[in-house]
C-alpha positions as a LaTeX table, in Angstrom:
\begin{tabular}{lrrr}
\hline
Residue & $x$ (\AA) & $y$ (\AA) & $z$ (\AA) \\
\hline
Unk1 & $-68.38$ & 12.51 & 213.58 \\
Unk2 & $-65.94$ & 15.41 & 213.42 \\
Unk3 & $-66.62$ & 17.17 & 216.72 \\
Unk4 & $-65.42$ & 20.60 & 217.80 \\
Unk5 & $-64.39$ & 21.46 & 221.37 \\
Unk6 & $-67.03$ & 22.07 & 224.02 \\
Unk7 & $-67.94$ & 25.74 & 224.10 \\
Unk8 & $-66.80$ & 26.32 & 220.52 \\
Unk9 & $-68.32$ & 29.62 & 219.46 \\
Unk10 & $-70.36$ & 29.20 & 216.28 \\
Unk11 & $-71.56$ & 32.51 & 214.90 \\
Unk12 & $-72.23$ & 34.71 & 211.92 \\
Unk13 & $-70.95$ & 38.16 & 211.06 \\
Unk14 & $-72.10$ & 41.41 & 209.46 \\
Unk15 & $-70.95$ & 45.04 & 209.32 \\
Unk16 & $-72.83$ & 48.26 & 209.94 \\
Unk17 & $-72.66$ & 50.01 & 206.57 \\
Unk18 & $-73.31$ & 46.78 & 204.72 \\
Unk19 & $-76.66$ & 46.02 & 206.35 \\
Unk20 & $-78.08$ & 48.88 & 208.43 \\
Unk21 & $-79.36$ & 51.50 & 206.00 \\
Unk22 & $-81.07$ & 54.41 & 207.80 \\
Unk23 & $-78.14$ & 56.62 & 206.93 \\
Unk24 & $-79.89$ & 59.86 & 207.89 \\
Unk25 & $-81.60$ & 58.75 & 211.11 \\
Unk26 & $-80.99$ & 59.48 & 214.78 \\
Unk27 & $-78.09$ & 61.86 & 214.34 \\
Unk28 & $-75.96$ & 59.66 & 212.11 \\
Unk29 & $-73.39$ & 61.75 & 210.23 \\
Unk30 & $-71.99$ & 60.93 & 206.77 \\
Unk31 & $-69.24$ & 58.34 & 206.50 \\
Unk32 & $-66.56$ & 57.95 & 203.87 \\
Unk33 & $-68.64$ & 55.16 & 202.36 \\
Unk34 & $-71.67$ & 57.43 & 201.99 \\
Unk35 & $-69.57$ & 59.90 & 200.05 \\
Unk36 & $-67.64$ & 57.27 & 198.08 \\
Unk37 & $-70.65$ & 55.17 & 197.08 \\
Unk38 & $-72.44$ & 58.27 & 195.80 \\
Unk39 & $-69.45$ & 59.13 & 193.61 \\
Unk40 & $-70.21$ & 58.15 & 189.99 \\
Unk41 & $-68.27$ & 55.06 & 188.96 \\
Unk42 & $-67.08$ & 54.15 & 192.45 \\
Unk43 & $-69.36$ & 51.14 & 192.93 \\
Unk44 & $-70.94$ & 48.66 & 190.54 \\
Unk45 & $-74.13$ & 50.16 & 189.07 \\
Unk46 & $-73.87$ & 53.08 & 191.49 \\
Unk47 & $-75.11$ & 50.98 & 194.40 \\
Unk48 & $-75.02$ & 52.58 & 197.87 \\
Unk49 & $-75.72$ & 51.53 & 201.44 \\
Unk50 & $-78.53$ & 54.05 & 201.88 \\
Unk51 & $-81.06$ & 51.27 & 202.53 \\
Unk52 & $-78.97$ & 48.07 & 202.35 \\
Unk53 & $-80.88$ & 45.36 & 204.28 \\
Unk54 & $-82.69$ & 47.95 & 206.44 \\
Unk55 & $-81.36$ & 46.07 & 209.45 \\
Unk56 & $-81.69$ & 49.29 & 211.47 \\
Unk57 & $-85.47$ & 48.85 & 211.38 \\
Unk58 & $-85.58$ & 45.05 & 211.00 \\
Unk59 & $-83.04$ & 43.99 & 213.60 \\
Unk60 & $-85.68$ & 42.20 & 215.69 \\
Unk61 & $-86.60$ & 39.98 & 212.74 \\
Unk62 & $-82.92$ & 39.33 & 212.08 \\
Unk63 & $-82.27$ & 38.36 & 215.70 \\
Unk64 & $-85.14$ & 35.86 & 215.47 \\
Unk65 & $-83.42$ & 34.34 & 212.43 \\
Unk66 & $-80.19$ & 34.11 & 214.43 \\
Unk67 & $-82.05$ & 32.37 & 217.24 \\
Unk68 & $-83.60$ & 29.91 & 214.77 \\
Unk69 & $-80.11$ & 29.20 & 213.43 \\
Unk70 & $-78.92$ & 28.50 & 216.95 \\
Unk71 & $-76.09$ & 31.01 & 216.76 \\
Unk72 & $-74.03$ & 31.13 & 219.91 \\
Unk73 & $-72.58$ & 34.53 & 218.99 \\
Unk74 & $-73.19$ & 37.37 & 216.55 \\
Unk75 & $-70.38$ & 39.58 & 215.31 \\
Unk76 & $-71.56$ & 43.06 & 214.30 \\
Unk77 & $-69.94$ & 46.45 & 213.98 \\
Unk78 & $-70.83$ & 49.73 & 215.61 \\
Unk79 & $-71.05$ & 52.60 & 213.15 \\
Unk80 & $-68.72$ & 55.38 & 214.28 \\
Unk81 & $-71.00$ & 57.88 & 212.46 \\
Unk82 & $-73.77$ & 56.91 & 214.94 \\
Unk83 & $-71.76$ & 57.77 & 218.04 \\
Unk84 & $-74.08$ & 60.69 & 218.86 \\
Unk85 & $-76.94$ & 58.24 & 219.49 \\
Unk86 & $-76.06$ & 54.64 & 220.28 \\
Unk87 & $-79.62$ & 53.66 & 221.14 \\
Unk88 & $-79.87$ & 51.26 & 218.22 \\
Unk89 & $-77.01$ & 49.18 & 219.60 \\
Unk90 & $-78.65$ & 49.17 & 223.04 \\
Unk91 & $-81.73$ & 47.63 & 221.44 \\
Unk92 & $-79.73$ & 45.18 & 219.32 \\
Unk93 & $-77.58$ & 43.95 & 222.21 \\
Unk94 & $-80.58$ & 43.53 & 224.49 \\
Unk95 & $-82.40$ & 41.53 & 221.79 \\
Unk96 & $-79.36$ & 39.28 & 221.32 \\
Unk97 & $-78.97$ & 38.63 & 225.02 \\
Unk98 & $-82.68$ & 37.88 & 225.36 \\
Unk99 & $-82.21$ & 35.04 & 222.86 \\
Unk100 & $-79.02$ & 33.75 & 224.45 \\
Unk101 & $-76.72$ & 35.03 & 221.69 \\
Unk102 & $-73.39$ & 36.54 & 222.74 \\
Unk103 & $-72.76$ & 39.96 & 221.13 \\
Unk104 & $-69.27$ & 40.43 & 219.66 \\
Unk105 & $-68.75$ & 44.09 & 218.83 \\
Unk106 & $-66.33$ & 45.48 & 216.25 \\
Unk107 & $-65.65$ & 49.18 & 216.72 \\
Unk108 & $-64.41$ & 49.97 & 213.21 \\
Unk109 & $-65.51$ & 48.23 & 210.04 \\
Unk110 & $-64.50$ & 50.89 & 207.52 \\
Unk111 & $-67.18$ & 53.58 & 207.98 \\
Unk112 & $-64.98$ & 56.48 & 209.11 \\
Unk113 & $-66.92$ & 59.71 & 209.69 \\
Unk114 & $-66.40$ & 61.94 & 206.67 \\
Unk115 & $-65.51$ & 64.92 & 208.85 \\
Unk116 & $-62.42$ & 63.01 & 210.03 \\
Unk117 & $-61.56$ & 62.15 & 206.44 \\
Unk118 & $-61.75$ & 65.84 & 205.64 \\
Unk119 & $-58.90$ & 66.27 & 208.16 \\
Unk120 & $-56.82$ & 63.54 & 206.48 \\
Unk121 & $-58.56$ & 60.40 & 207.69 \\
Unk122 & $-56.17$ & 57.58 & 208.52 \\
Unk123 & $-53.21$ & 59.53 & 207.15 \\
Unk124 & $-53.72$ & 61.94 & 210.06 \\
Unk125 & $-52.19$ & 60.62 & 213.27 \\
Unk126 & $-54.87$ & 62.41 & 215.29 \\
Unk127 & $-57.51$ & 60.02 & 213.94 \\
Unk128 & $-55.96$ & 57.27 & 216.07 \\
Unk129 & $-56.56$ & 59.33 & 219.21 \\
Unk130 & $-60.09$ & 60.17 & 218.09 \\
Unk131 & $-60.70$ & 56.45 & 217.69 \\
Unk132 & $-59.63$ & 55.79 & 221.28 \\
Unk133 & $-62.09$ & 58.43 & 222.50 \\
Unk134 & $-64.83$ & 56.82 & 220.43 \\
Unk135 & $-63.96$ & 53.35 & 221.76 \\
Unk136 & $-64.26$ & 54.56 & 225.34 \\
Unk137 & $-67.62$ & 56.16 & 224.60 \\
Unk138 & $-69.06$ & 53.01 & 223.06 \\
Unk139 & $-67.74$ & 50.85 & 225.88 \\
Unk140 & $-69.30$ & 53.19 & 228.42 \\
Unk141 & $-72.68$ & 52.61 & 226.76 \\
Unk142 & $-72.49$ & 48.88 & 226.00 \\
Unk143 & $-69.68$ & 47.46 & 228.12 \\
Unk144 & $-72.02$ & 46.14 & 230.82 \\
Unk145 & $-73.56$ & 43.76 & 228.25 \\
Unk146 & $-70.90$ & 43.17 & 225.58 \\
Unk147 & $-68.07$ & 40.93 & 226.75 \\
Unk148 & $-65.98$ & 40.68 & 223.58 \\
Unk149 & $-64.61$ & 43.73 & 221.77 \\
Unk150 & $-62.72$ & 44.03 & 218.50 \\
Unk151 & $-60.93$ & 47.27 & 217.70 \\
Unk152 & $-60.53$ & 47.12 & 213.91 \\
Unk153 & $-61.69$ & 44.93 & 211.07 \\
Unk154 & $-59.13$ & 44.29 & 208.34 \\
Unk155 & $-56.87$ & 47.35 & 208.61 \\
Unk156 & $-54.99$ & 46.07 & 205.54 \\
Unk157 & $-58.08$ & 46.75 & 203.44 \\
Unk158 & $-58.65$ & 50.18 & 204.98 \\
Unk159 & $-55.06$ & 51.15 & 204.25 \\
Unk160 & $-54.18$ & 49.49 & 200.96 \\
Unk161 & $-57.54$ & 49.32 & 199.18 \\
Unk162 & $-58.72$ & 52.64 & 200.60 \\
Unk163 & $-55.46$ & 54.57 & 200.15 \\
Unk164 & $-53.38$ & 52.33 & 197.87 \\
Unk165 & $-55.53$ & 51.23 & 194.96 \\
Unk166 & $-58.38$ & 53.60 & 195.79 \\
Unk167 & $-60.96$ & 50.92 & 195.02 \\
Unk168 & $-62.55$ & 51.48 & 198.41 \\
Unk169 & $-63.39$ & 54.63 & 200.34 \\
Unk170 & $-61.90$ & 57.18 & 200.56 \\
Unk171 & $-60.69$ & 56.42 & 197.03 \\
Unk172 & $-57.08$ & 57.60 & 197.42 \\
Unk173 & $-54.30$ & 56.05 & 195.33 \\
Unk174 & $-50.99$ & 56.95 & 196.98 \\
Unk175 & $-48.55$ & 54.31 & 198.27 \\
Unk176 & $-47.07$ & 56.62 & 200.89 \\
Unk177 & $-50.55$ & 57.39 & 202.19 \\
Unk178 & $-51.33$ & 53.67 & 202.32 \\
Unk179 & $-48.32$ & 52.86 & 204.52 \\
Unk180 & $-48.99$ & 55.88 & 206.72 \\
Unk181 & $-52.61$ & 54.81 & 207.10 \\
Unk182 & $-51.55$ & 51.27 & 207.99 \\
Unk183 & $-49.32$ & 52.56 & 210.79 \\
Unk184 & $-51.94$ & 54.95 & 212.12 \\
Unk185 & $-54.58$ & 52.22 & 212.07 \\
Unk186 & $-52.31$ & 50.04 & 214.19 \\
Unk187 & $-51.71$ & 52.97 & 216.53 \\
Unk188 & $-55.49$ & 53.40 & 216.76 \\
Unk189 & $-55.77$ & 49.74 & 217.68 \\
Unk190 & $-53.21$ & 50.07 & 220.46 \\
Unk191 & $-54.75$ & 53.25 & 221.84 \\
Unk192 & $-58.17$ & 51.65 & 221.55 \\
Unk193 & $-57.03$ & 48.62 & 223.54 \\
Unk194 & $-55.68$ & 50.93 & 226.24 \\
Unk195 & $-58.97$ & 52.85 & 226.35 \\
Unk196 & $-61.04$ & 49.68 & 226.53 \\
Unk197 & $-58.84$ & 48.19 & 229.26 \\
Unk198 & $-59.01$ & 51.41 & 231.27 \\
Unk199 & $-62.80$ & 51.26 & 231.03 \\
Unk200 & $-62.87$ & 47.66 & 232.25 \\
Unk201 & $-62.92$ & 45.48 & 229.13 \\
Unk202 & $-61.74$ & 41.95 & 229.80 \\
Unk203 & $-61.68$ & 40.52 & 226.25 \\
Unk204 & $-60.17$ & 42.64 & 223.47 \\
Unk205 & $-59.13$ & 41.61 & 219.99 \\
Unk206 & $-58.34$ & 42.78 & 216.49 \\
Unk207 & $-59.43$ & 41.14 & 213.24 \\
Unk208 & $-56.93$ & 40.81 & 210.39 \\
Unk209 & $-57.58$ & 39.52 & 206.89 \\
Unk210 & $-54.73$ & 37.10 & 206.34 \\
Unk211 & $-53.85$ & 35.46 & 203.04 \\
Unk212 & $-51.33$ & 32.65 & 202.57 \\
Unk213 & $-49.07$ & 33.57 & 199.65 \\
Unk214 & $-47.80$ & 30.71 & 197.50 \\
Unk215 & $-45.40$ & 30.60 & 194.57 \\
Unk216 & $-41.92$ & 31.87 & 193.77 \\
Unk217 & $-40.08$ & 32.39 & 197.08 \\
Unk218 & $-38.90$ & 35.97 & 196.55 \\
Unk219 & $-42.23$ & 37.42 & 195.39 \\
Unk220 & $-44.13$ & 35.32 & 197.92 \\
Unk221 & $-41.98$ & 36.64 & 200.77 \\
Unk222 & $-42.49$ & 40.26 & 199.70 \\
Unk223 & $-46.26$ & 39.92 & 199.31 \\
Unk224 & $-46.56$ & 37.97 & 202.57 \\
Unk225 & $-44.75$ & 40.83 & 204.25 \\
Unk226 & $-47.17$ & 43.40 & 202.89 \\
Unk227 & $-50.33$ & 41.33 & 203.33 \\
Unk228 & $-49.68$ & 39.60 & 206.64 \\
Unk229 & $-46.50$ & 40.32 & 208.58 \\
Unk230 & $-46.88$ & 44.11 & 208.23 \\
Unk231 & $-49.70$ & 43.83 & 210.78 \\
Unk232 & $-48.99$ & 40.60 & 212.65 \\
Unk233 & $-45.50$ & 41.51 & 213.80 \\
Unk234 & $-46.07$ & 45.04 & 215.15 \\
Unk235 & $-49.29$ & 43.98 & 216.90 \\
Unk236 & $-48.13$ & 40.64 & 218.32 \\
Unk237 & $-44.35$ & 41.10 & 218.52 \\
Unk238 & $-43.93$ & 44.85 & 218.91 \\
Unk239 & $-41.70$ & 45.26 & 215.87 \\
Unk240 & $-41.85$ & 45.63 & 212.13 \\
Unk241 & $-40.21$ & 42.74 & 210.25 \\
Unk242 & $-36.84$ & 44.07 & 208.99 \\
Unk243 & $-37.62$ & 43.29 & 205.35 \\
Unk244 & $-41.01$ & 45.00 & 205.57 \\
Unk245 & $-39.57$ & 48.06 & 207.32 \\
Unk246 & $-36.90$ & 48.33 & 204.64 \\
Unk247 & $-39.57$ & 48.08 & 201.94 \\
Unk248 & $-41.95$ & 50.65 & 203.40 \\
Unk249 & $-39.07$ & 53.09 & 204.04 \\
Unk250 & $-38.90$ & 53.51 & 200.26 \\
Unk251 & $-42.29$ & 55.23 & 200.48 \\
Unk252 & $-42.58$ & 56.91 & 203.88 \\
Unk253 & $-41.33$ & 56.99 & 207.47 \\
Unk254 & $-43.16$ & 55.60 & 210.47 \\
Unk255 & $-42.70$ & 56.40 & 214.14 \\
Unk256 & $-41.15$ & 53.32 & 215.71 \\
Unk257 & $-41.71$ & 54.81 & 219.15 \\
Unk258 & $-45.38$ & 53.88 & 218.67 \\
Unk259 & $-44.62$ & 50.16 & 218.72 \\
Unk260 & $-45.09$ & 49.63 & 222.49 \\
Unk261 & $-48.58$ & 51.11 & 222.16 \\
Unk262 & $-49.37$ & 49.14 & 219.00 \\
Unk263 & $-48.33$ & 45.91 & 220.74 \\
Unk264 & $-50.86$ & 46.08 & 223.57 \\
Unk265 & $-51.69$ & 42.49 & 224.51 \\
Unk266 & $-54.84$ & 41.07 & 222.93 \\
Unk267 & $-56.95$ & 38.22 & 224.27 \\
Unk268 & $-57.74$ & 36.74 & 220.88 \\
Unk269 & $-56.73$ & 37.28 & 217.26 \\
Unk270 & $-59.58$ & 37.44 & 214.78 \\
Unk271 & $-58.74$ & 35.83 & 211.44 \\
Unk272 & $-60.67$ & 36.60 & 208.26 \\
Unk273 & $-59.86$ & 34.02 & 205.61 \\
Unk274 & $-61.25$ & 33.62 & 202.11 \\
Unk275 & $-58.55$ & 32.42 & 199.73 \\
Unk276 & $-54.85$ & 32.11 & 198.92 \\
Unk277 & $-52.66$ & 34.21 & 196.63 \\
Unk278 & $-50.32$ & 32.71 & 194.05 \\
Unk279 & $-47.46$ & 34.85 & 192.76 \\
Unk280 & $-44.65$ & 34.47 & 190.25 \\
Unk281 & $-41.71$ & 36.62 & 189.23 \\
Unk282 & $-42.46$ & 38.35 & 185.93 \\
Unk283 & $-40.21$ & 41.24 & 184.84 \\
Unk284 & $-42.99$ & 42.61 & 182.64 \\
Unk285 & $-45.63$ & 42.64 & 185.39 \\
Unk286 & $-46.86$ & 45.97 & 186.72 \\
Unk287 & $-47.57$ & 44.55 & 190.16 \\
Unk288 & $-50.71$ & 45.47 & 192.10 \\
Unk289 & $-51.53$ & 48.90 & 193.58 \\
Unk290 & $-52.67$ & 47.23 & 196.81 \\
Unk291 & $-49.08$ & 46.03 & 197.22 \\
Unk292 & $-46.87$ & 49.08 & 196.71 \\
Unk293 & $-43.50$ & 48.16 & 195.25 \\
Unk294 & $-44.70$ & 44.90 & 193.71 \\
Unk295 & $-43.63$ & 45.67 & 190.16 \\
Unk296 & $-42.17$ & 42.51 & 188.63 \\
Unk297 & $-44.66$ & 40.28 & 190.45 \\
Unk298 & $-47.65$ & 38.69 & 188.72 \\
Unk299 & $-50.65$ & 37.02 & 190.33 \\
Unk300 & $-51.69$ & 33.67 & 188.91 \\
Unk301 & $-55.36$ & 33.05 & 188.12 \\
Unk302 & $-57.34$ & 30.98 & 190.61 \\
Unk303 & $-57.16$ & 27.23 & 190.29 \\
Unk304 & $-60.37$ & 25.25 & 189.90 \\
Unk305 & $-63.78$ & 26.90 & 189.85 \\
Unk306 & $-63.61$ & 30.18 & 191.77 \\
Unk307 & $-66.34$ & 31.88 & 193.78 \\
Unk308 & $-68.39$ & 34.71 & 192.28 \\
Unk309 & $-65.76$ & 37.10 & 193.64 \\
Unk310 & $-63.18$ & 35.33 & 191.47 \\
Unk311 & $-61.44$ & 33.84 & 194.50 \\
Unk312 & $-59.90$ & 30.38 & 194.52 \\
Unk313 & $-61.53$ & 27.88 & 196.86 \\
Unk314 & $-58.58$ & 26.76 & 198.99 \\
Unk315 & $-59.55$ & 25.25 & 202.36 \\
Unk316 & $-56.03$ & 23.92 & 202.87 \\
Unk317 & $-54.92$ & 27.54 & 203.07 \\
Unk318 & $-57.02$ & 28.03 & 206.19 \\
Unk319 & $-55.51$ & 24.98 & 207.87 \\
Unk320 & $-52.00$ & 26.11 & 206.99 \\
Unk321 & $-52.70$ & 29.67 & 208.15 \\
Unk322 & $-54.09$ & 28.66 & 211.54 \\
Unk323 & $-51.18$ & 26.29 & 212.15 \\
Unk324 & $-48.69$ & 28.96 & 211.09 \\
Unk325 & $-50.22$ & 31.49 & 213.48 \\
Unk326 & $-50.11$ & 28.99 & 216.33 \\
Unk327 & $-46.45$ & 28.22 & 215.66 \\
Unk328 & $-45.12$ & 31.69 & 214.83 \\
Unk329 & $-47.26$ & 33.75 & 217.24 \\
Unk330 & $-47.85$ & 31.31 & 220.12 \\
Unk331 & $-50.00$ & 32.06 & 223.12 \\
Unk332 & $-52.69$ & 34.04 & 221.30 \\
Unk333 & $-56.04$ & 32.25 & 220.96 \\
Unk334 & $-57.55$ & 32.38 & 217.48 \\
Unk335 & $-61.04$ & 32.99 & 216.16 \\
Unk336 & $-62.13$ & 32.72 & 212.53 \\
Unk337 & $-64.11$ & 35.95 & 212.42 \\
Unk338 & $-65.06$ & 35.76 & 208.73 \\
Unk339 & $-65.18$ & 32.97 & 206.19 \\
Unk340 & $-67.70$ & 32.39 & 203.46 \\
Unk341 & $-68.36$ & 32.52 & 199.74 \\
Unk342 & $-70.29$ & 34.55 & 197.21 \\
Unk343 & $-72.19$ & 32.07 & 195.03 \\
Unk344 & $-74.96$ & 32.45 & 192.44 \\
Unk345 & $-78.28$ & 33.75 & 193.78 \\
Unk346 & $-81.00$ & 31.38 & 194.89 \\
Unk347 & $-82.24$ & 29.62 & 197.99 \\
Unk348 & $-80.52$ & 26.41 & 196.96 \\
Unk349 & $-76.80$ & 27.07 & 197.40 \\
Unk350 & $-74.89$ & 23.79 & 197.31 \\
Unk351 & $-71.65$ & 25.57 & 196.40 \\
Unk352 & $-71.79$ & 27.56 & 199.64 \\
Unk353 & $-72.43$ & 24.43 & 201.68 \\
Unk354 & $-69.48$ & 22.72 & 199.99 \\
Unk355 & $-67.27$ & 25.76 & 200.62 \\
Unk356 & $-68.18$ & 26.01 & 204.30 \\
Unk357 & $-67.94$ & 22.28 & 204.97 \\
Unk358 & $-64.46$ & 22.06 & 203.46 \\
Unk359 & $-63.30$ & 25.05 & 205.48 \\
Unk360 & $-64.84$ & 23.77 & 208.72 \\
Unk361 & $-62.94$ & 20.52 & 208.19 \\
Unk362 & $-59.75$ & 22.48 & 207.54 \\
Unk363 & $-60.25$ & 24.39 & 210.78 \\
Unk364 & $-60.76$ & 21.13 & 212.65 \\
Unk365 & $-57.56$ & 19.74 & 211.14 \\
Unk366 & $-55.73$ & 22.83 & 212.42 \\
Unk367 & $-57.19$ & 22.23 & 215.88 \\
Unk368 & $-55.80$ & 18.72 & 215.82 \\
Unk369 & $-52.39$ & 20.15 & 214.92 \\
Unk370 & $-52.40$ & 22.41 & 217.95 \\
Unk371 & $-54.09$ & 25.63 & 216.84 \\
Unk372 & $-55.98$ & 27.21 & 219.76 \\
Unk373 & $-59.11$ & 27.99 & 217.75 \\
Unk374 & $-62.03$ & 29.18 & 219.88 \\
Unk375 & $-64.78$ & 29.86 & 217.34 \\
Unk376 & $-65.92$ & 30.40 & 213.79 \\
Unk377 & $-68.11$ & 33.16 & 212.31 \\
Unk378 & $-69.61$ & 32.63 & 208.88 \\
Unk379 & $-69.66$ & 35.61 & 206.53 \\
Unk380 & $-72.38$ & 36.51 & 206.29 \\
Unk381 & $-75.68$ & 36.25 & 208.09 \\
Unk382 & $-77.41$ & 38.22 & 205.33 \\
Unk383 & $-76.80$ & 39.14 & 201.73 \\
Unk384 & $-75.54$ & 42.71 & 201.93 \\
Unk385 & $-73.81$ & 45.66 & 200.30 \\
Unk386 & $-70.52$ & 44.14 & 199.15 \\
Unk387 & $-68.60$ & 47.43 & 199.07 \\
Unk388 & $-67.41$ & 48.37 & 195.57 \\
Unk389 & $-69.22$ & 45.33 & 194.14 \\
Unk390 & $-72.57$ & 46.64 & 195.35 \\
Unk391 & $-75.40$ & 44.14 & 195.71 \\
Unk392 & $-74.24$ & 41.76 & 192.99 \\
Unk393 & $-72.16$ & 39.57 & 195.31 \\
Unk394 & $-74.28$ & 37.48 & 197.69 \\
Unk395 & $-72.57$ & 36.00 & 200.75 \\
Unk396 & $-75.62$ & 35.43 & 202.94 \\
Unk397 & $-76.81$ & 32.34 & 204.72 \\
Unk398 & $-80.07$ & 34.24 & 204.41 \\
Unk399 & $-81.22$ & 35.59 & 201.05 \\
Unk400 & $-82.38$ & 39.21 & 200.93 \\
Unk401 & $-84.80$ & 40.33 & 198.22 \\
Unk402 & $-83.60$ & 43.89 & 197.69 \\
Unk403 & $-86.98$ & 44.98 & 196.26 \\
Unk404 & $-89.06$ & 43.80 & 199.21 \\
Unk405 & $-86.30$ & 43.25 & 201.82 \\
Unk406 & $-87.82$ & 39.84 & 202.53 \\
Unk407 & $-85.45$ & 37.41 & 204.26 \\
Unk408 & $-85.38$ & 33.75 & 203.19 \\
Unk409 & $-83.02$ & 31.26 & 204.86 \\
Unk410 & $-81.02$ & 29.36 & 202.25 \\
Unk411 & $-80.24$ & 25.67 & 202.27 \\
Unk412 & $-76.86$ & 26.62 & 203.74 \\
Unk413 & $-78.62$ & 28.19 & 206.74 \\
Unk414 & $-80.43$ & 24.93 & 207.46 \\
Unk415 & $-77.20$ & 23.02 & 206.99 \\
Unk416 & $-75.30$ & 25.36 & 209.33 \\
Unk417 & $-78.09$ & 25.09 & 211.88 \\
Unk418 & $-77.47$ & 21.34 & 212.00 \\
Unk419 & $-73.70$ & 21.84 & 212.32 \\
Unk420 & $-74.21$ & 24.12 & 215.31 \\
Unk421 & $-76.70$ & 21.75 & 216.94 \\
Unk422 & $-74.26$ & 18.83 & 216.60 \\
Unk423 & $-71.17$ & 20.96 & 217.29 \\
Unk424 & $-69.60$ & 19.18 & 214.36 \\
Unk425 & $-69.84$ & 17.45 & 211.02 \\
Unk426 & $-70.78$ & 13.89 & 210.12 \\
Unk427 & $-67.89$ & 11.81 & 208.84 \\
\hline
\end{tabular}
């Protein structure tokens, strides 16, 4: 038996725009994803989050599914566009607590209010201060019942897919804007931590999507800088890595006086892991718009049979990543806040079970090598709106029929239920 530590936090994760629907109810204002998804050509088949999984109206049913699974925690995000009326989150949190499930709240999972985007969005420094005000308001409403708070989910994606490649909302393609957004997102995190601490929060975190980069040393170092160290070092060390600062200075300037705010201490680091990247030097390569300045670098195709997203299945990358974080950024407890796979539709999903089992074993191996890993959240509880890919990519432990909105637990849900009950895996 491969057993995890006592108190290990097994959970599942979702995000507001991906599951809630009800985009016009209870004072919710438009977000950048409302506008972007309604832009012709922005998402596969023009899919939007207008209805999604209708979790806004079906949350009670979904909490019962979580209770059946035996989840110890549920990671969800609060929709900033709903800040005028947070009653839904009152009801959700109370339902979770009634079933013994710890709520883990993310304050920003990409659904910026469109009115802030109209003022520049994350390229406008003021948005960071607006975020801190919002964080304080949400904590004031929910802080008596929510113990664990996450400021941002995957700021790399917000900055470099939202403002670099433009494949996500707000659909901007400008490398200078991407680096500016990255800095302002980190400033928002730091200001948000300060606001949460001032309000009484005892457990505050940030979630980063981190990707081990393998291959030719020079290209791998550059891409690792842009994908990982650009966020890890300012947040956890209070400084930009010199090579990354030199690289970004080719595109824009950032205010280094912000670093003490950005580096507010966190109680846990959330890690979203899905795959590895493999890069090679190729003088003819155009690079990737998500990695400004990567001309001359090519990405190798995934090895083996990839997931439906086209991502390589690489559990060893998770083990290596967790060990690296423990060694290079010691003293910060870790939580896998997202990990999962999009596989072909159906209730029988052996590929998802195989993916999760291999990654759980990798996480356990990292624990044995000294990583202070406190929990693991599967992405995702439900099939949902997978951003620019619409509803074609299914990550859910629970299948959603988008015509009827019926929920059906998959084989992977039953398997995960057993993992949680045993707190481990059979050898």
